[in-house]
Tab-separated table of C-alpha atoms (C1' of nucleotides) in Angstrom:
chain	number	residue	atom	x	y	z
A	295	MET	CA	0.000	0.000	0.000
A	296	HIS	CA	1.381	3.425	-0.823
A	297	ASP	CA	1.834	6.106	1.788
A	298	HIS	CA	-0.927	8.494	2.852
A	299	ASN	CA	-0.636	8.712	6.611
A	300	ASP	CA	-0.704	12.491	6.758
A	301	ILE	CA	-4.000	12.750	4.889
A	302	LEU	CA	-5.532	9.945	6.911
A	303	LYS	CA	-4.790	11.600	10.215
A	304	LYS	CA	-6.468	14.789	9.088
A	305	VAL	CA	-9.552	13.095	7.661
A	306	LYS	CA	-9.859	10.777	10.659
A	307	ASN	CA	-10.273	13.759	12.940
A	308	GLU	CA	-13.072	15.206	10.819
A	309	LEU	CA	-15.124	11.991	10.862
A	310	PRO	CA	-18.036	12.090	13.351
A	311	ASP	CA	-18.574	9.312	15.874
A	312	ASP	CA	-19.334	5.881	14.577
A	313	GLU	CA	-22.626	5.888	16.414
A	314	LEU	CA	-23.807	9.084	14.803
A	315	LEU	CA	-22.877	7.856	11.338
A	316	CYS	CA	-24.719	4.659	12.069
A	317	ASP	CA	-27.834	6.546	13.150
A	318	LEU	CA	-27.608	8.591	9.989
A	319	ALA	CA	-27.447	5.481	7.841
A	320	ASP	CA	-30.379	4.020	9.745
A	321	LEU	CA	-32.417	7.132	9.064
A	322	TYR	CA	-31.764	6.951	5.336
A	323	LYS	CA	-32.446	3.245	5.320
A	324	ILE	CA	-36.012	4.162	6.217
A	325	PHE	CA	-36.300	6.399	3.156
A	326	GLY	CA	-34.820	3.640	1.030
A	327	ASP	CA	-38.016	1.706	0.479
A	328	THR	CA	-40.652	2.475	-2.124
A	329	THR	CA	-43.571	1.592	0.109
A	330	ARG	CA	-42.409	3.892	2.876
A	331	ILE	CA	-41.635	6.695	0.421
A	332	LYS	CA	-45.155	6.369	-0.968
A	333	ILE	CA	-46.675	6.428	2.504
A	334	MET	CA	-44.773	9.582	3.415
A	335	TYR	CA	-45.703	11.191	0.136
A	336	ALA	CA	-49.347	10.336	0.649
A	337	LEU	CA	-49.209	12.062	4.022
A	338	PHE	CA	-47.821	15.251	2.459
A	339	GLU	CA	-51.328	16.524	1.844
A	340	GLU	CA	-53.274	15.346	4.852
A	341	GLU	CA	-53.594	12.711	7.532
A	342	LEU	CA	-54.863	9.306	6.460
A	343	CYS	CA	-56.047	6.177	8.216
A	344	VAL	CA	-54.266	2.877	7.744
A	345	CYS	CA	-56.811	1.298	5.453
A	346	ALA	CA	-56.908	4.393	3.256
A	347	ILE	CA	-53.156	4.112	2.729
A	348	ALA	CA	-53.464	0.397	2.086
A	349	ASP	CA	-56.186	1.083	-0.452
A	350	LEU	CA	-54.188	3.854	-2.104
A	351	LEU	CA	-51.079	1.727	-2.508
A	352	GLY	CA	-52.951	-1.481	-3.318
A	353	MET	CA	-51.372	-3.348	-0.428
A	354	THR	CA	-52.617	-5.192	2.637
A	355	GLN	CA	-53.415	-3.414	5.871
A	356	SER	CA	-50.864	-5.585	7.619
A	357	ALA	CA	-48.021	-4.602	5.319
A	358	ILE	CA	-48.847	-0.921	5.731
A	359	SER	CA	-49.136	-1.261	9.478
A	360	HIS	CA	-45.691	-2.841	9.681
A	361	GLN	CA	-44.172	0.013	7.686
A	362	LEU	CA	-46.015	2.652	9.688
A	363	LYS	CA	-44.495	1.224	12.831
A	364	ILE	CA	-41.019	1.669	11.384
A	365	LEU	CA	-41.818	5.244	10.383
A	366	LYS	CA	-43.278	5.989	13.806
A	367	ASP	CA	-40.316	4.520	15.676
A	368	ALA	CA	-38.088	6.889	13.714
A	369	ASP	CA	-40.300	9.873	14.601
A	370	LEU	CA	-41.118	10.445	10.977
A	371	VAL	CA	-44.863	10.018	11.413
A	372	ALA	CA	-47.246	10.258	14.357
A	373	ASN	CA	-50.855	9.181	14.846
A	374	ARG	CA	-54.026	9.967	16.672
A	375	ARG	CA	-57.008	7.788	17.414
A	376	GLU	CA	-60.588	8.689	16.571
A	377	GLY	CA	-62.877	5.903	17.648
A	378	LYS	CA	-61.825	2.739	15.867
A	379	THR	CA	-59.822	4.607	13.296
A	380	ILE	CA	-56.195	5.670	13.656
A	381	TYR	CA	-55.018	8.586	11.570
A	382	TYR	CA	-51.369	9.036	10.646
A	383	HIS	CA	-49.622	12.259	9.719
A	384	LEU	CA	-46.028	13.469	9.184
A	385	SER	CA	-44.445	14.457	12.473
A	386	ASP	CA	-42.443	17.390	11.117
A	387	ASP	CA	-41.216	19.126	8.000
A	388	HIS	CA	-37.935	17.239	7.835
A	389	VAL	CA	-39.587	14.498	5.845
A	390	ARG	CA	-40.637	17.009	3.226
A	391	SER	CA	-37.220	18.612	2.979
A	392	ILE	CA	-35.321	15.337	2.922
A	393	ILE	CA	-37.479	14.056	0.086
A	394	ALA	CA	-37.230	17.372	-1.746
A	395	GLN	CA	-33.444	17.189	-1.555
A	396	GLY	CA	-33.529	13.744	-3.129
A	397	PHE	CA	-35.641	15.027	-5.981
A	398	ASP	CA	-33.105	17.743	-6.611
A	399	HIS	CA	-30.398	15.196	-7.127
A	400	LEU	CA	-32.547	13.011	-9.362
A	401	THR	CA	-33.780	15.771	-11.622
A	402	GLU	CA	-30.409	17.464	-11.979
A	403	GLU	CA	-28.728	17.025	-15.355
A	404	HIS	CA	-25.570	14.977	-15.440
A	405	GLU	CA	-23.554	15.366	-18.626
A	406	ASP	CA	-21.388	12.382	-19.620
B	127	MET	CA	-63.401	-1.074	5.227
B	128	HIS	CA	-64.843	2.333	5.926
B	129	ASP	CA	-65.361	4.931	3.235
B	130	HIS	CA	-62.679	7.369	2.082
B	131	ASN	CA	-62.978	7.465	-1.669
B	132	ASP	CA	-63.034	11.232	-1.928
B	133	ILE	CA	-59.753	11.647	-0.071
B	134	LEU	CA	-58.119	8.842	-2.007
B	135	LYS	CA	-58.921	10.385	-5.367
B	136	LYS	CA	-57.352	13.657	-4.313
B	137	VAL	CA	-54.213	12.105	-2.841
B	138	LYS	CA	-53.837	9.720	-5.779
B	139	ASN	CA	-53.512	12.667	-8.129
B	140	GLU	CA	-50.770	14.242	-6.062
B	141	LEU	CA	-48.609	11.099	-6.003
B	142	PRO	CA	-45.716	11.228	-8.493
B	143	ASP	CA	-45.051	8.406	-10.924
B	144	ASP	CA	-44.183	5.040	-9.522
B	145	GLU	CA	-40.886	5.118	-11.374
B	146	LEU	CA	-39.842	8.414	-9.832
B	147	LEU	CA	-40.735	7.244	-6.331
B	148	CYS	CA	-38.758	4.096	-6.964
B	149	ASP	CA	-35.732	6.085	-8.112
B	150	LEU	CA	-36.038	8.205	-5.008
B	151	ALA	CA	-36.084	5.146	-2.755
B	152	ASP	CA	-33.083	3.757	-4.639
B	153	LEU	CA	-31.180	6.968	-4.045
B	154	TYR	CA	-31.830	6.877	-0.313
B	155	LYS	CA	-30.999	3.199	-0.190
B	156	ILE	CA	-27.482	4.243	-1.116
B	157	PHE	CA	-27.270	6.579	1.877
B	158	GLY	CA	-28.641	3.819	4.084
B	159	ASP	CA	-25.366	2.030	4.685
B	160	THR	CA	-22.747	2.977	7.258
B	161	THR	CA	-19.809	2.139	5.029
B	162	ARG	CA	-21.066	4.329	2.209
B	163	ILE	CA	-21.946	7.160	4.589
B	164	LYS	CA	-18.413	7.009	5.968
B	165	ILE	CA	-16.907	7.016	2.500
B	166	MET	CA	-18.916	10.074	1.498
B	167	TYR	CA	-18.044	11.797	4.730
B	168	ALA	CA	-14.364	11.076	4.226
B	169	LEU	CA	-14.585	12.698	0.808
B	170	PHE	CA	-16.085	15.880	2.272
B	171	GLU	CA	-12.629	17.289	2.847
B	172	GLU	CA	-10.629	16.094	-0.118
B	173	GLU	CA	-10.222	13.417	-2.732
B	174	LEU	CA	-8.826	10.077	-1.564
B	175	CYS	CA	-7.533	6.956	-3.248
B	176	VAL	CA	-9.202	3.611	-2.682
B	177	CYS	CA	-6.602	2.170	-0.336
B	178	ALA	CA	-6.602	5.338	1.776
B	179	ILE	CA	-10.344	4.933	2.318
B	180	ALA	CA	-9.908	1.243	3.071
B	181	ASP	CA	-7.203	2.089	5.559
B	182	LEU	CA	-9.284	4.826	7.151
B	183	LEU	CA	-12.310	2.599	7.630
B	184	GLY	CA	-10.316	-0.504	8.509
B	185	MET	CA	-11.831	-2.505	5.651
B	186	THR	CA	-10.562	-4.387	2.645
B	187	GLN	CA	-9.886	-2.660	-0.652
B	188	SER	CA	-12.361	-4.974	-2.283
B	189	ALA	CA	-15.207	-4.035	0.013
B	190	ILE	CA	-14.511	-0.335	-0.505
B	191	SER	CA	-14.211	-0.759	-4.240
B	192	HIS	CA	-17.597	-2.463	-4.406
B	193	GLN	CA	-19.196	0.384	-2.477
B	194	LEU	CA	-17.441	3.027	-4.571
B	195	LYS	CA	-18.922	1.456	-7.665
B	196	ILE	CA	-22.404	1.819	-6.222
B	197	LEU	CA	-21.729	5.456	-5.327
B	198	LYS	CA	-20.306	6.135	-8.774
B	199	ASP	CA	-23.214	4.506	-10.598
B	200	ALA	CA	-25.517	6.850	-8.694
B	201	ASP	CA	-23.425	9.876	-9.692
B	202	LEU	CA	-22.619	10.606	-6.084
B	203	VAL	CA	-18.854	10.292	-6.518
B	204	ALA	CA	-16.483	10.545	-9.471
B	205	ASN	CA	-12.853	9.564	-9.939
B	206	ARG	CA	-9.690	10.418	-11.821
B	207	ARG	CA	-6.647	8.325	-12.496
B	208	GLU	CA	-3.086	9.379	-11.733
B	209	GLY	CA	-0.710	6.636	-12.725
B	210	LYS	CA	-1.635	3.513	-10.839
B	211	THR	CA	-3.705	5.389	-8.310
B	212	ILE	CA	-7.374	6.294	-8.680
B	213	TYR	CA	-8.660	9.240	-6.667
B	214	TYR	CA	-12.318	9.566	-5.745
B	215	HIS	CA	-14.194	12.759	-4.899
B	216	LEU	CA	-17.812	13.841	-4.388
B	217	SER	CA	-19.436	14.680	-7.698
B	218	ASP	CA	-21.564	17.553	-6.442
B	219	ASP	CA	-22.851	19.335	-3.372
B	220	HIS	CA	-26.056	17.327	-3.140
B	221	VAL	CA	-24.296	14.717	-1.071
B	222	ARG	CA	-23.334	17.343	1.462
B	223	SER	CA	-26.810	18.815	1.677
B	224	ILE	CA	-28.593	15.474	1.838
B	225	ILE	CA	-26.395	14.346	4.711
B	226	ALA	CA	-26.770	17.708	6.452
B	227	GLN	CA	-30.546	17.365	6.258
B	228	GLY	CA	-30.325	13.978	7.922
B	229	PHE	CA	-28.274	15.430	10.743
B	230	ASP	CA	-30.929	18.057	11.286
B	231	HIS	CA	-33.535	15.421	11.884
B	232	LEU	CA	-31.310	13.394	14.201
B	233	THR	CA	-30.211	16.285	16.369
B	234	GLU	CA	-33.636	17.880	16.657
B	235	GLU	CA	-35.435	17.529	19.971
B	236	HIS	CA	-38.645	15.553	19.995
B	237	GLU	CA	-40.913	16.269	22.931
B	238	ASP	CA	-43.344	13.520	23.884
C	153	DT	C1'	-71.614	-9.429	26.713
C	154	DG	C1'	-70.816	-10.330	22.053
C	155	DA	C1'	-70.237	-9.260	17.244
C	156	DA	C1'	-68.036	-6.247	13.945
C	157	DC	C1'	-64.537	-3.265	12.641
C	158	DA	C1'	-59.752	-0.949	12.399
C	159	DT	C1'	-55.406	-1.842	13.416
C	160	DA	C1'	-51.263	-4.243	15.452
C	161	DT	C1'	-48.189	-8.016	16.014
C	162	DG	C1'	-45.437	-12.471	15.554
C	163	DA	C1'	-43.539	-16.053	12.909
C	164	DA	C1'	-42.271	-17.641	8.400
C	165	DT	C1'	-40.788	-17.061	3.758
C	166	DA	C1'	-38.569	-14.916	-0.172
C	167	DA	C1'	-35.739	-11.466	-1.887
C	168	DT	C1'	-32.122	-8.159	-1.401
C	169	DT	C1'	-27.621	-6.897	-0.060
C	170	DG	C1'	-22.717	-6.279	2.226
C	171	DT	C1'	-18.494	-8.596	2.722
C	172	DT	C1'	-15.058	-11.975	1.606
C	173	DC	C1'	-12.217	-14.632	-1.299
C	174	DA	C1'	-10.098	-15.520	-5.573
C	175	DA	C1'	-9.062	-14.120	-9.901
C	176	DG	C1'	-8.827	-10.356	-13.379
C	177	DT	C1'	-7.436	-5.389	-15.394
C	178	DG	C1'	-4.311	-1.938	-16.364
C	179	DA	C1'	-0.403	1.151	-15.498
C	180	DA	C1'	4.694	1.819	-14.153
C	181	DG	C1'	9.395	0.395	-13.894
C	182	DG	C1'	13.260	-2.655	-14.204
D	126	DC	C1'	8.240	-8.780	-21.318
D	127	DC	C1'	7.599	-9.719	-16.553
D	128	DT	C1'	6.710	-8.254	-11.983
D	129	DT	C1'	4.603	-5.277	-8.873
D	130	DC	C1'	1.167	-2.232	-7.395
D	131	DA	C1'	-3.612	-0.135	-7.170
D	132	DC	C1'	-7.762	-1.291	-8.139
D	133	DT	C1'	-11.911	-3.945	-10.127
D	134	DT	C1'	-14.937	-7.730	-10.693
D	135	DG	C1'	-17.669	-12.099	-10.033
D	136	DA	C1'	-19.400	-15.761	-7.313
D	137	DA	C1'	-20.637	-17.362	-2.736
D	138	DC	C1'	-22.107	-16.828	1.915
D	139	DA	C1'	-24.312	-14.582	5.798
D	140	DA	C1'	-27.250	-11.225	7.392
D	141	DT	C1'	-31.009	-8.125	6.859
D	142	DT	C1'	-35.617	-7.086	5.546
D	143	DA	C1'	-40.453	-6.602	3.159
D	144	DT	C1'	-44.526	-9.066	2.728
D	145	DT	C1'	-47.884	-12.588	3.884
D	146	DC	C1'	-50.751	-15.232	6.859
D	147	DA	C1'	-52.800	-16.068	11.109
D	148	DT	C1'	-53.795	-14.283	15.386
D	149	DA	C1'	-54.258	-10.621	18.927
D	150	DT	C1'	-55.665	-5.950	20.697
D	151	DG	C1'	-58.825	-2.431	21.412
D	152	DT	C1'	-62.934	0.327	20.288
D	153	DT	C1'	-67.859	0.814	19.139
D	154	DC	C1'	-72.516	-0.361	19.105
D	155	DA	C1'	-76.438	-3.391	19.561
DNA sequence: TGAACATATGAATAATTGTTCAAGTGAAGG
DNA sequence: CCTTCACTTGAACAATTATTCATATGTTCA
């Protein structure tokens, strides 16, 4: 291996804690699934109940419920109960801005 | 299932194409791995060759090379050759801003 | 209390994916 | 040329994960 100790020392200091980088990866992992992206997108406009989301995406209630749990555990969505129905909504605007940022990258031109 | 046809019609219209949502999920999938996050972070400061990154992260060249290919295919990093050595760097500022956005969410307080 | 409804949960399966190992490029230098 | 060095690539294995199916929770209303 060729020498690059000086650069490594410098870069090593700039790297955040392993734990933080891991948390960051875990957060993005949640955005890395089409079903969850669709759920979040659906909640852009207004709160929806579980079966409405299931209906919208053409998937089972169970599958949606599993994904909603993941989103809730990550504080990306929250819910409220109204009788038998549970309505989900985005918990803050980060979801919107994170998704918007992704769009920026996708729609940007890349010359080759 | 209870009725919510009116809401569904409205939300359905707002949802982007399936293909776009899929591409978006694929993009975030790339950020959803600790190794790749670390690689991108390491490249924040300056370009690095493959074995420097491997050394920094304490991983094999092969593992890093595989991940660099994924990052390159997604236009997140680019490289240049100098003799036997290949230097990688971030291809644009989107990487920085996407990661920064993630940090925002992680470091924000969530009252319960 | 009991039936019906909306949702949650657990276990199982199938598919995806990160790392390793072994072999393959391609450039530099004797 | 032939070797060495930096890196890439492909196949295989292990680990993770999304969905399904069956069952459980909790609320409403008769």
